[in-house]
Short mmCIF file of C-alpha atoms in Angstrom, two decimals:
data_model
loop_
_atom_site.label_atom_id
_atom_site.label_comp_id
_atom_site.label_asym_id
_atom_site.label_seq_id
_atom_site.Cartn_x
_atom_site.Cartn_y
_atom_site.Cartn_z
CA MET O 444 -9.13 -38.87 17.64
CA THR O 445 -7.20 -41.80 16.20
CA ARG O 446 -3.48 -41.68 15.53
CA PRO O 447 -3.93 -41.62 11.72
CA GLU O 448 -6.44 -38.78 12.13
CA ILE O 449 -3.98 -36.84 14.27
CA GLY O 450 -1.27 -37.47 11.68
CA GLU O 451 -3.46 -36.24 8.82
CA LYS O 452 -4.60 -33.14 10.69
CA LEU O 453 -1.04 -32.32 11.73
CA ARG O 454 0.06 -32.63 8.14
CA GLN O 455 -2.55 -30.04 7.11
CA VAL O 456 -1.53 -27.67 9.90
CA MET O 457 2.13 -27.98 8.95
CA LYS O 458 1.33 -27.38 5.28
CA GLU O 459 -0.43 -24.16 6.14
CA SER O 460 2.14 -23.03 8.68
CA VAL O 461 5.38 -23.62 6.80
CA ARG O 462 6.57 -20.76 4.58
CA LYS O 463 8.92 -22.83 2.43
CA GLU O 464 7.80 -24.56 -0.76
CA LEU O 465 7.86 -28.27 0.08
CA ASP O 466 7.21 -31.45 -1.82
CA TRP O 467 4.79 -32.99 0.65
CA GLN O 468 4.84 -36.31 -1.20
CA ASN O 469 8.31 -36.82 0.26
CA VAL O 470 7.40 -35.87 3.83
CA THR O 471 7.07 -39.02 5.91
CA GLU O 472 6.52 -39.79 9.57
CA ASN O 473 10.26 -40.02 9.95
CA SER O 474 10.94 -36.59 8.43
CA ARG O 475 12.74 -34.31 10.83
CA ILE O 476 10.72 -31.16 11.55
CA ALA O 477 13.83 -28.98 11.46
CA GLU O 478 14.42 -30.11 7.88
CA LEU O 479 10.96 -29.13 6.67
CA GLY O 480 11.76 -25.44 6.54
CA PHE O 481 10.88 -24.49 10.11
CA ASP O 482 13.45 -22.34 11.83
CA SER O 483 13.63 -21.02 15.39
CA LEU O 484 11.07 -18.34 14.50
CA SER O 485 8.60 -20.17 12.31
CA ILE O 486 8.53 -23.08 14.76
CA LEU O 487 6.83 -20.65 17.17
CA ASP O 488 4.06 -20.18 14.63
CA LEU O 489 3.84 -23.94 14.11
CA VAL O 490 3.43 -24.51 17.85
CA TYR O 491 0.71 -21.84 17.92
CA ASP O 492 -1.07 -23.27 14.88
CA VAL O 493 -0.96 -26.78 16.36
CA GLN O 494 -2.36 -25.50 19.65
CA GLN O 495 -5.21 -23.71 17.87
CA ALA O 496 -6.00 -26.61 15.55
CA PHE O 497 -6.07 -29.22 18.32
CA ALA O 498 -7.46 -26.87 20.99
CA ILE O 499 -4.79 -27.79 23.51
CA ASP O 500 -2.28 -25.84 25.53
CA PHE O 501 1.35 -26.67 26.08
CA ASP O 502 4.62 -24.83 26.44
CA ALA O 503 7.06 -24.93 23.55
CA GLU O 504 9.65 -26.25 26.05
CA GLU O 505 7.61 -29.42 26.39
CA LEU O 506 8.56 -30.29 22.85
CA VAL O 507 12.15 -30.98 23.84
CA GLY O 508 12.87 -34.40 22.38
CA VAL O 509 10.34 -34.01 19.59
CA ARG O 510 12.41 -34.33 16.43
CA THR O 511 10.30 -36.02 13.78
CA VAL O 512 6.74 -35.71 12.53
CA ASP O 513 6.06 -39.04 14.23
CA ASP O 514 7.39 -37.70 17.57
CA LEU O 515 4.95 -34.81 17.33
CA VAL O 516 2.05 -37.15 16.53
CA SER O 517 2.93 -39.20 19.63
CA PHE O 518 3.14 -36.04 21.74
CA LEU O 519 -0.28 -34.90 20.53
CA GLU O 520 -1.79 -38.34 20.93
CA ALA O 521 -0.71 -38.40 24.58
CA ARG O 522 -2.07 -34.89 25.15
CA LEU O 523 -5.39 -35.57 23.51
CA GLN O 524 -6.15 -38.62 25.61
CA MET U 156 29.32 14.12 -2.35
CA ASN U 157 28.36 14.22 -6.02
CA ALA U 158 26.58 17.14 -7.60
CA LYS U 159 22.82 16.77 -7.72
CA ARG U 160 21.75 13.99 -10.03
CA GLN U 161 18.58 13.63 -12.09
CA VAL U 162 16.20 10.97 -10.77
CA VAL U 163 14.04 8.97 -13.15
CA VAL U 164 11.23 6.42 -12.85
CA THR U 165 12.03 3.12 -14.53
CA GLY U 166 9.44 0.80 -13.03
CA MET U 167 5.85 0.90 -11.79
CA GLY U 168 3.64 -1.61 -10.05
CA LEU U 169 0.00 -1.15 -9.09
CA ILE U 170 -2.44 -3.27 -7.10
CA THR U 171 -5.64 -1.27 -7.03
CA PRO U 172 -9.43 -1.52 -6.92
CA LEU U 173 -9.36 -0.47 -10.59
CA GLY U 174 -7.14 -3.37 -11.60
CA LEU U 175 -4.11 -5.35 -10.54
CA ASP U 176 -1.90 -4.15 -13.37
CA GLU U 177 -0.94 -0.82 -14.84
CA GLN U 178 -2.81 -1.16 -18.12
CA THR U 179 -6.14 -2.27 -16.65
CA PHE U 180 -5.90 0.49 -14.05
CA TRP U 181 -5.20 3.17 -16.64
CA GLN U 182 -7.80 2.01 -19.17
CA ASN U 183 -10.43 2.02 -16.43
CA MET U 184 -9.44 5.53 -15.46
CA LEU U 185 -9.60 6.87 -19.00
CA ALA U 186 -12.98 5.16 -19.44
CA GLY U 187 -14.28 6.88 -16.30
CA ARG U 188 -15.11 3.66 -14.41
CA SER U 189 -15.53 4.00 -10.67
CA ALA U 190 -14.16 1.24 -8.43
CA ILE U 191 -16.37 2.21 -5.51
CA ARG U 192 -18.93 -0.36 -4.33
CA ARG U 193 -20.68 -1.32 -1.16
CA ILE U 194 -18.05 -2.80 1.16
CA SER U 195 -17.82 -6.60 0.95
CA ALA U 196 -14.99 -7.42 3.39
CA PHE U 197 -17.39 -7.44 6.35
CA ASP U 198 -21.08 -6.81 6.99
CA VAL U 199 -21.86 -3.10 6.91
CA ALA U 200 -25.66 -3.51 6.98
CA GLU U 201 -25.96 -2.23 10.54
CA LEU U 202 -23.80 -0.02 12.73
CA TYR U 203 -21.75 1.49 9.92
CA LYS U 204 -22.70 4.92 8.62
CA ALA U 205 -20.27 4.89 5.69
CA LYS U 206 -20.94 1.73 3.69
CA ASN U 207 -18.94 2.38 0.52
CA GLY U 208 -15.40 1.42 -0.26
CA ALA U 209 -12.96 0.78 -3.08
CA GLU U 210 -11.64 -2.72 -2.46
CA VAL U 211 -9.10 -4.72 -4.38
CA ASP U 212 -10.82 -7.79 -5.87
CA SER U 213 -9.98 -10.55 -3.37
CA GLU U 214 -10.25 -13.39 -5.88
CA GLN U 215 -7.89 -11.65 -8.29
CA LEU U 216 -5.54 -10.87 -5.42
CA ALA U 217 -5.48 -14.52 -4.31
CA ALA U 218 -4.83 -15.66 -7.89
CA ALA U 219 -2.01 -13.14 -8.29
CA LEU U 220 -0.41 -14.28 -5.02
CA GLU U 221 -0.62 -17.90 -6.07
CA ALA U 222 0.88 -17.15 -9.47
CA ALA U 223 3.73 -15.29 -7.77
CA LYS U 224 4.14 -18.11 -5.20
CA ILE U 225 3.58 -15.68 -2.35
CA ARG U 226 2.02 -17.18 0.77
CA ALA U 227 -0.76 -14.84 1.87
CA SER U 228 0.10 -13.30 5.24
CA ASP U 229 -1.24 -9.79 5.75
CA ARG U 230 -3.31 -8.11 3.02
CA THR U 231 -1.28 -4.90 3.17
CA VAL U 232 2.02 -6.81 2.99
CA ASP U 233 0.67 -9.03 0.20
CA MET U 234 -0.44 -6.09 -1.96
CA GLY U 235 2.92 -4.41 -1.36
CA LEU U 236 4.82 -7.55 -2.40
CA LEU U 237 2.84 -7.86 -5.63
CA ALA U 238 3.15 -4.17 -6.53
CA ALA U 239 6.89 -4.30 -5.78
CA SER U 240 7.33 -7.38 -7.94
CA ALA U 241 5.59 -5.66 -10.86
CA ALA U 242 7.64 -2.49 -10.37
CA LEU U 243 10.98 -4.29 -10.20
CA ALA U 244 10.08 -6.59 -13.10
CA SER U 245 8.97 -3.71 -15.31
CA ALA U 246 12.24 -1.96 -14.49
CA GLY U 247 14.09 -5.07 -15.67
CA LEU U 248 15.71 -5.54 -12.27
CA LEU U 249 14.66 -9.12 -11.41
CA ASP U 250 16.61 -12.24 -12.30
CA ALA U 251 15.07 -15.62 -13.12
CA GLU U 252 14.67 -16.37 -9.40
CA GLY U 253 12.90 -13.08 -8.77
CA ARG U 254 15.86 -11.48 -6.98
CA CYS U 255 17.07 -7.98 -7.65
CA THR U 256 20.02 -7.87 -10.02
CA GLU U 257 21.49 -4.68 -8.52
CA LYS U 258 23.13 -4.17 -5.14
CA GLY U 259 22.22 -1.51 -2.62
CA VAL U 260 18.64 -0.76 -3.77
CA ALA U 261 16.84 1.28 -1.09
CA THR U 262 13.38 0.21 0.11
CA ILE U 263 11.44 3.24 1.35
CA ILE U 264 7.76 2.50 1.85
CA GLY U 265 4.87 4.55 3.18
CA SER U 266 1.86 3.23 5.08
CA GLY U 267 -0.40 4.88 7.61
CA GLY U 268 -1.56 1.74 9.41
CA GLY U 269 0.97 -0.83 8.26
CA PRO U 270 -0.12 -4.39 9.08
CA ILE U 271 -3.11 -3.10 11.04
CA LEU U 272 -5.37 -5.90 9.81
CA THR U 273 -3.02 -8.41 11.45
CA VAL U 274 -3.03 -6.33 14.63
CA GLU U 275 -6.84 -6.34 14.60
CA GLU U 276 -6.87 -10.10 14.12
CA GLY U 277 -4.45 -10.46 17.05
CA TYR U 278 -6.71 -8.43 19.33
CA ARG U 279 -9.69 -10.45 18.14
CA ARG U 280 -7.99 -13.75 19.01
CA PHE U 281 -6.99 -12.38 22.40
CA ALA U 282 -10.55 -11.20 23.07
CA GLU U 283 -11.92 -14.62 22.14
CA LEU U 284 -9.32 -16.93 23.68
CA GLY U 285 -7.33 -14.89 26.14
CA ASP U 286 -3.63 -15.61 26.48
CA ARG U 287 -3.99 -18.84 24.50
CA GLY U 288 -5.05 -16.78 21.47
CA MET U 289 -1.84 -14.76 21.41
CA ARG U 290 0.58 -15.62 18.64
CA PRO U 291 4.21 -15.80 19.77
CA THR U 292 5.15 -13.98 16.57
CA SER U 293 2.70 -11.09 17.08
CA ILE U 294 5.49 -8.53 17.34
CA ILE U 295 7.23 -9.40 14.10
CA ARG U 296 3.91 -9.69 12.26
CA GLY U 297 2.54 -6.45 13.64
CA MET U 298 5.49 -4.08 13.57
CA LEU U 299 5.14 -1.35 10.95
CA ASN U 300 8.34 -2.23 9.13
CA VAL U 301 7.23 -5.80 8.51
CA ILE U 302 6.21 -4.40 5.11
CA CYS U 303 9.54 -3.02 3.89
CA SER U 304 11.37 -5.94 5.50
CA HIS U 305 9.33 -8.46 3.51
CA LEU U 306 10.02 -6.51 0.32
CA SER U 307 13.70 -6.30 1.06
CA MET U 308 14.01 -9.99 1.94
CA ARG U 309 11.96 -11.36 -0.93
CA TYR U 310 13.60 -9.30 -3.67
CA ARG U 311 17.07 -9.00 -2.00
CA LEU U 312 17.07 -5.22 -1.79
CA THR U 313 20.17 -4.50 0.25
CA GLY U 314 20.13 -0.72 0.66
CA PRO U 315 18.42 1.40 3.34
CA ASN U 316 15.13 -0.21 4.38
CA TYR U 317 12.46 1.58 6.38
CA MET U 318 8.89 2.85 6.58
CA VAL U 319 7.60 6.37 6.41
CA VAL U 320 4.50 6.92 8.53
CA SER U 321 2.67 10.18 8.02
CA ALA U 322 -0.98 9.25 7.44
CA CYS U 323 -2.15 10.25 3.95
CA THR U 324 1.19 11.70 2.91
CA SER U 325 3.15 8.52 3.79
CA SER U 326 3.95 7.27 0.31
CA THR U 327 4.53 10.74 -1.12
CA ASN U 328 7.03 11.36 1.67
CA ALA U 329 8.57 7.94 0.97
CA MET U 330 9.02 8.75 -2.73
CA GLY U 331 10.39 12.16 -1.83
CA ILE U 332 12.95 10.70 0.57
CA ALA U 333 13.99 8.09 -2.02
CA PHE U 334 14.27 10.87 -4.63
CA ARG U 335 16.60 12.84 -2.37
CA MET U 336 18.73 9.79 -1.56
CA ILE U 337 19.37 9.22 -5.24
CA ARG U 338 19.67 12.88 -6.20
CA ASP U 339 22.26 13.46 -3.49
CA GLY U 340 24.22 10.28 -4.15
CA TYR U 341 23.32 8.18 -1.10
CA ALA U 342 21.77 5.48 -3.29
CA ASP U 343 21.65 4.72 -7.00
CA ARG U 344 18.27 3.06 -6.98
CA ALA U 345 15.20 2.76 -4.78
CA LEU U 346 11.96 0.87 -4.58
CA CYS U 347 9.49 3.30 -3.07
CA GLY U 348 5.76 3.79 -2.72
CA GLY U 349 3.04 2.70 -0.37
CA THR U 350 0.55 0.04 0.59
CA GLU U 351 -2.56 0.27 2.76
CA SER U 352 -5.76 -1.45 3.80
CA PHE U 353 -8.18 -0.67 6.59
CA PHE U 354 -10.93 -3.03 5.43
CA ALA U 355 -11.64 -4.96 8.62
CA SER U 356 -14.64 -4.43 10.85
CA LEU U 357 -12.91 -2.78 13.83
CA VAL U 358 -10.34 -0.49 12.21
CA TYR U 359 -12.84 0.54 9.56
CA ARG U 360 -15.31 1.39 12.30
CA CYS U 361 -12.62 3.64 13.82
CA TRP U 362 -12.68 5.65 10.59
CA ASP U 363 -16.46 5.50 10.51
CA LYS U 364 -16.71 6.99 14.00
CA LEU U 365 -14.52 9.91 13.02
CA GLY U 366 -17.33 11.03 10.72
CA VAL U 367 -15.15 12.06 7.80
CA MET U 368 -16.44 9.56 5.26
CA SER U 369 -19.28 9.88 2.78
CA THR U 370 -22.62 8.36 3.75
CA ASN U 371 -23.99 8.65 0.22
CA PRO U 372 -26.21 5.59 -0.42
CA ASP U 373 -25.04 5.40 -4.05
CA PRO U 374 -21.49 3.97 -4.08
CA ALA U 375 -20.50 5.26 -7.53
CA ALA U 376 -21.65 8.78 -6.63
CA ALA U 377 -20.12 8.85 -3.15
CA SER U 378 -16.63 10.18 -3.89
CA ARG U 379 -17.16 13.65 -5.41
CA PRO U 380 -14.07 15.81 -5.01
CA PHE U 381 -14.67 19.55 -5.47
CA ASP U 382 -18.42 19.06 -5.97
CA THR U 383 -20.78 21.23 -3.92
CA ASN U 384 -22.58 18.12 -2.66
CA ARG U 385 -19.50 16.21 -1.51
CA ASP U 386 -19.89 14.76 1.97
CA GLY U 387 -16.58 13.16 2.83
CA PHE U 388 -14.13 10.65 1.42
CA VAL U 389 -14.58 7.00 0.55
CA LEU U 390 -11.94 4.63 1.88
CA GLY U 391 -9.89 2.73 -0.68
CA GLU U 392 -7.10 0.17 -0.43
CA GLY U 393 -4.18 -0.79 -2.61
CA ALA U 394 -0.49 -0.51 -3.28
CA GLY U 395 1.64 1.50 -5.63
CA MET U 396 5.39 1.07 -6.08
CA LEU U 397 7.91 2.91 -8.22
CA VAL U 398 11.51 2.13 -9.07
CA LEU U 399 13.61 5.28 -9.06
CA GLU U 400 17.18 5.52 -10.23
CA SER U 401 19.72 8.07 -11.23
CA LEU U 402 19.50 9.04 -14.88
CA GLU U 403 23.08 7.91 -15.55
CA GLN U 404 22.52 4.49 -14.00
CA ALA U 405 19.24 4.03 -15.86
CA LYS U 406 20.85 4.98 -19.16
CA ALA U 407 23.90 2.82 -18.49
CA ARG U 408 21.77 -0.32 -18.31
CA GLY U 409 19.40 0.74 -21.09
CA ALA U 410 16.33 1.01 -18.86
CA VAL U 411 13.07 2.41 -20.21
CA ILE U 412 12.54 5.82 -18.62
CA ARG U 413 8.91 6.47 -17.67
CA GLY U 414 9.37 9.99 -16.35
CA GLU U 415 11.38 12.05 -13.92
CA ILE U 416 10.91 12.97 -10.30
CA ALA U 417 12.07 16.53 -10.71
CA GLY U 418 11.39 17.97 -7.28
CA TYR U 419 10.00 17.39 -3.83
CA GLY U 420 8.73 19.71 -1.13
CA GLU U 421 7.36 19.03 2.32
CA SER U 422 6.10 20.99 5.30
CA SER U 423 4.15 20.73 8.52
CA ASP U 424 1.22 22.99 9.37
CA ALA U 425 2.08 22.76 13.08
CA GLU U 426 -1.48 23.86 13.82
CA HIS U 427 -4.20 21.23 14.01
CA MET U 428 -4.53 17.44 13.81
CA THR U 429 -7.19 17.37 11.08
CA ARG U 430 -7.76 20.93 9.85
CA PRO U 431 -5.39 21.73 6.98
CA SER U 432 -3.72 25.07 6.45
CA VAL U 433 -3.33 27.02 3.22
CA GLU U 434 -0.07 28.45 4.49
CA GLY U 435 1.45 25.01 5.16
CA GLN U 436 0.32 23.57 1.83
CA VAL U 437 1.61 26.57 -0.11
CA ARG U 438 5.00 26.22 1.55
CA ALA U 439 5.24 22.56 0.47
CA MET U 440 4.20 23.32 -3.11
CA ARG U 441 6.65 26.20 -3.43
CA ALA U 442 9.44 24.10 -1.92
CA ALA U 443 8.71 21.39 -4.50
CA LEU U 444 8.84 23.89 -7.37
CA GLU U 445 12.09 25.32 -6.05
CA SER U 446 13.55 21.84 -5.66
CA ALA U 447 12.65 21.12 -9.31
CA GLU U 448 14.12 24.48 -10.35
CA THR U 449 10.89 25.24 -12.14
CA SER U 450 8.00 27.66 -11.72
CA ALA U 451 4.22 27.50 -11.52
CA ASP U 452 4.05 28.65 -15.16
CA GLU U 453 5.54 25.32 -16.26
CA ILE U 454 2.88 23.15 -14.63
CA GLY U 455 0.74 21.34 -17.19
CA PHE U 456 -1.75 19.80 -14.76
CA VAL U 457 -2.24 19.21 -11.06
CA ASN U 458 -2.95 15.78 -9.63
CA ALA U 459 -4.77 16.94 -6.51
CA HIS U 460 -5.02 15.40 -3.07
CA GLY U 461 -8.77 16.02 -3.51
CA THR U 462 -10.25 13.81 -0.80
CA ALA U 463 -13.84 15.06 -1.20
CA THR U 464 -14.10 16.31 2.35
CA LYS U 465 -15.50 19.82 2.63
CA THR U 466 -12.39 21.05 4.38
CA ASN U 467 -9.67 19.51 2.24
CA ASP U 468 -11.01 20.48 -1.14
CA GLU U 469 -11.72 24.06 -0.18
CA CYS U 470 -8.32 24.49 1.48
CA GLU U 471 -6.41 22.75 -1.33
CA SER U 472 -8.20 24.89 -3.94
CA LYS U 473 -7.09 28.06 -2.20
CA SER U 474 -3.52 26.78 -1.86
CA VAL U 475 -3.25 25.68 -5.48
CA ARG U 476 -4.69 28.99 -6.70
CA GLU U 477 -2.22 30.90 -4.57
CA VAL U 478 0.73 28.91 -5.94
CA LEU U 479 -0.40 28.86 -9.57
CA GLY U 480 -1.24 32.55 -9.51
CA GLY U 481 -2.07 33.74 -13.02
CA SER U 482 -1.97 30.14 -14.34
CA ALA U 483 -4.76 28.96 -12.06
CA ASP U 484 -7.50 29.57 -14.61
CA ARG U 485 -5.59 27.57 -17.24
CA VAL U 486 -4.06 24.56 -15.46
CA PRO U 487 -6.37 21.49 -15.29
CA VAL U 488 -6.85 20.00 -11.81
CA ALA U 489 -8.27 16.54 -11.05
CA SER U 490 -8.49 14.17 -8.12
CA ASN U 491 -8.08 10.45 -8.80
CA LYS U 492 -9.90 9.71 -5.54
CA SER U 493 -13.18 10.08 -7.42
CA PHE U 494 -12.30 6.65 -8.94
CA PHE U 495 -10.85 4.61 -6.11
CA GLY U 496 -11.39 6.60 -2.97
CA HIS U 497 -8.70 7.44 -0.49
CA MET U 498 -5.97 4.81 -0.17
CA LEU U 499 -4.49 6.81 2.71
CA GLY U 500 -0.79 5.97 2.93
CA ALA U 501 -0.82 4.36 -0.52
CA SER U 502 -2.73 7.13 -2.26
CA GLY U 503 0.26 9.32 -3.13
CA ALA U 504 2.12 6.50 -4.87
CA VAL U 505 -0.86 5.22 -6.85
CA GLU U 506 -1.81 8.74 -7.87
CA THR U 507 1.78 9.57 -8.82
CA ALA U 508 1.74 6.53 -11.10
CA ALA U 509 -1.51 7.85 -12.62
CA ALA U 510 0.08 11.27 -13.10
CA LEU U 511 3.09 9.70 -14.86
CA LEU U 512 0.76 7.68 -17.10
CA GLY U 513 -1.09 10.93 -17.86
CA LEU U 514 2.17 12.62 -18.85
CA GLU U 515 3.12 9.67 -21.03
CA CYS U 516 -0.05 9.66 -23.06
CA GLY U 517 -1.11 13.30 -22.74
CA ARG U 518 -4.42 12.54 -21.02
CA VAL U 519 -5.90 13.57 -17.69
CA PRO U 520 -8.66 11.33 -16.32
CA PRO U 521 -11.87 13.06 -15.22
CA ASN U 522 -13.16 14.22 -11.88
CA LEU U 523 -16.00 11.72 -11.58
CA ASN U 524 -19.16 13.09 -9.98
CA LEU U 525 -18.20 16.70 -10.47
CA VAL U 526 -21.72 17.88 -11.26
CA ASN U 527 -21.90 21.19 -9.43
CA PRO U 528 -18.39 22.53 -8.89
CA ASP U 529 -18.12 24.18 -5.50
CA PRO U 530 -17.60 27.93 -6.02
CA LEU U 531 -15.19 27.75 -3.08
CA CYS U 532 -13.07 25.38 -5.17
CA ASN U 533 -12.24 27.95 -7.78
CA LEU U 534 -9.90 26.04 -10.09
CA ASN U 535 -9.89 24.81 -13.68
CA LEU U 536 -11.40 21.46 -12.67
CA VAL U 537 -11.52 18.61 -15.18
CA GLY U 538 -15.12 17.56 -15.77
CA LYS U 539 -16.74 14.17 -16.28
CA ASP U 540 -14.64 13.22 -19.32
CA ALA U 541 -10.90 12.68 -19.69
CA ILE U 542 -9.12 15.53 -21.45
CA ASP U 543 -6.10 15.81 -23.72
CA VAL U 544 -3.22 17.85 -22.38
CA ASN U 545 0.12 18.86 -23.77
CA ALA U 546 1.96 18.83 -20.46
CA SER U 547 5.56 18.19 -19.55
CA VAL U 548 5.38 19.00 -15.81
CA VAL U 549 2.87 17.84 -13.19
CA MET U 550 2.40 18.80 -9.58
CA LYS U 551 1.24 15.96 -7.29
CA ASN U 552 -0.17 16.97 -3.91
CA SER U 553 -0.63 14.85 -0.80
CA PHE U 554 -1.79 16.17 2.55
CA GLY U 555 -2.36 14.25 5.73
CA PHE U 556 -3.80 14.19 9.20
CA GLY U 557 -1.28 15.60 11.60
CA GLY U 558 -0.70 18.60 9.34
CA ASN U 559 1.63 16.90 6.86
CA ASN U 560 2.09 18.27 3.36
CA ALA U 561 4.13 16.55 0.64
CA VAL U 562 4.38 17.58 -3.00
CA LEU U 563 6.19 16.02 -5.95
CA ILE U 564 7.02 17.65 -9.27
CA LEU U 565 7.06 15.12 -12.12
CA ARG U 566 8.50 15.66 -15.56
CA LYS U 567 7.70 13.81 -18.76
CA ALA U 568 10.21 11.47 -20.43
CA PRO U 569 12.50 11.78 -22.33
CA VAL U 570 14.60 13.64 -19.84
CA GLY U 571 18.25 14.51 -19.76
#
């Protein structure tokens, strides 16, 4: 899976997972995940949805340091290799 | 504490197999249209003995959710949110942002299974994927009160907020509790009612195995309350919500009054999990009449529990006859379940809405499929056509597994 493919798929997963109405046109790679409407609870669902969509396993604690959409793409890219 | 206050209905919301709004629902009832079809939510071709159901149209439901900007989560929650929105809007209690304009509104909701479809999905994921399939938010998605909590959060209802769980009496109990809260001065307003769905392959099969549902091959003929050839109930799904408020508060803000909850009675048989008792039902009906400070002579029609099981209809007929006494040969009795099956925990609320609509327009919808009235159901049963009635008081019965009995007395508007 290429990096742009991961980015596109992640975008879809996030769209379906987030509960807040968002203008996705304005969401960029540098957008901070915490500012996209995910809180401490809904981030648990996002982690789950990402795991299911990409068929990988990781602990939520491993995401320490992941702040932006781009950080998450990099994390997934490393995991998927 | 204040003296007892009158409690009126100022809003109604219905999401049902007969329509996703009050008018469509009621017109379909008066026209005698059954909502019962072969189940479409999952494949019933094999394994399932009972293949009929009354399902809410999924395409219409999805469109309604989208229009209301509600993200689909759990079908039972979703239907409850939509019915609540319609009830609060029709009561004139929502602002431009869809938030409740009044403080302290209670949210008292009945459901037998709650978000059981989500629970089934959770088990399915676990069975397929093991620990990896378990959602970290399973608890807060699967707890019973996820329903009333979503209603409270979305519409900013800041009063008491909890579920009532008593199988098929759930929403009638919920409305009764809300009625008492307002009558006795603990709240001025309440959103109350019920929501329910069991249309998923595993939980539906649980019902199927119990052997209480009709196996009639003809869906439209399957739900036949009080008919000699009835062979069990048909499962339905849906949500019904009412807004109740004190008469003074409703008048003070110029609300349209749809009817009055005049009394409520409840009892437990304390005998058997599934076999009802005449004695227990009679106690609940008499308690409701006493609570409404009225008598059986005043009752204009009875909206029956009428599930179409052999046991319920025979037992309920005896109970109603005992309570009505000399009026039993006069008072029309009908079961709405002949149209949309048994919505379990939501049935009482949806049927109470139908009873209020009947009071408003002086019409009682028919007992569909009542071809050969069971001589053991010796009541003045409405036939295959809707009838005109000049009624100002209705008795609404709900009975449930576990030996629960709940009865509301409704009075026609204007009241006061």
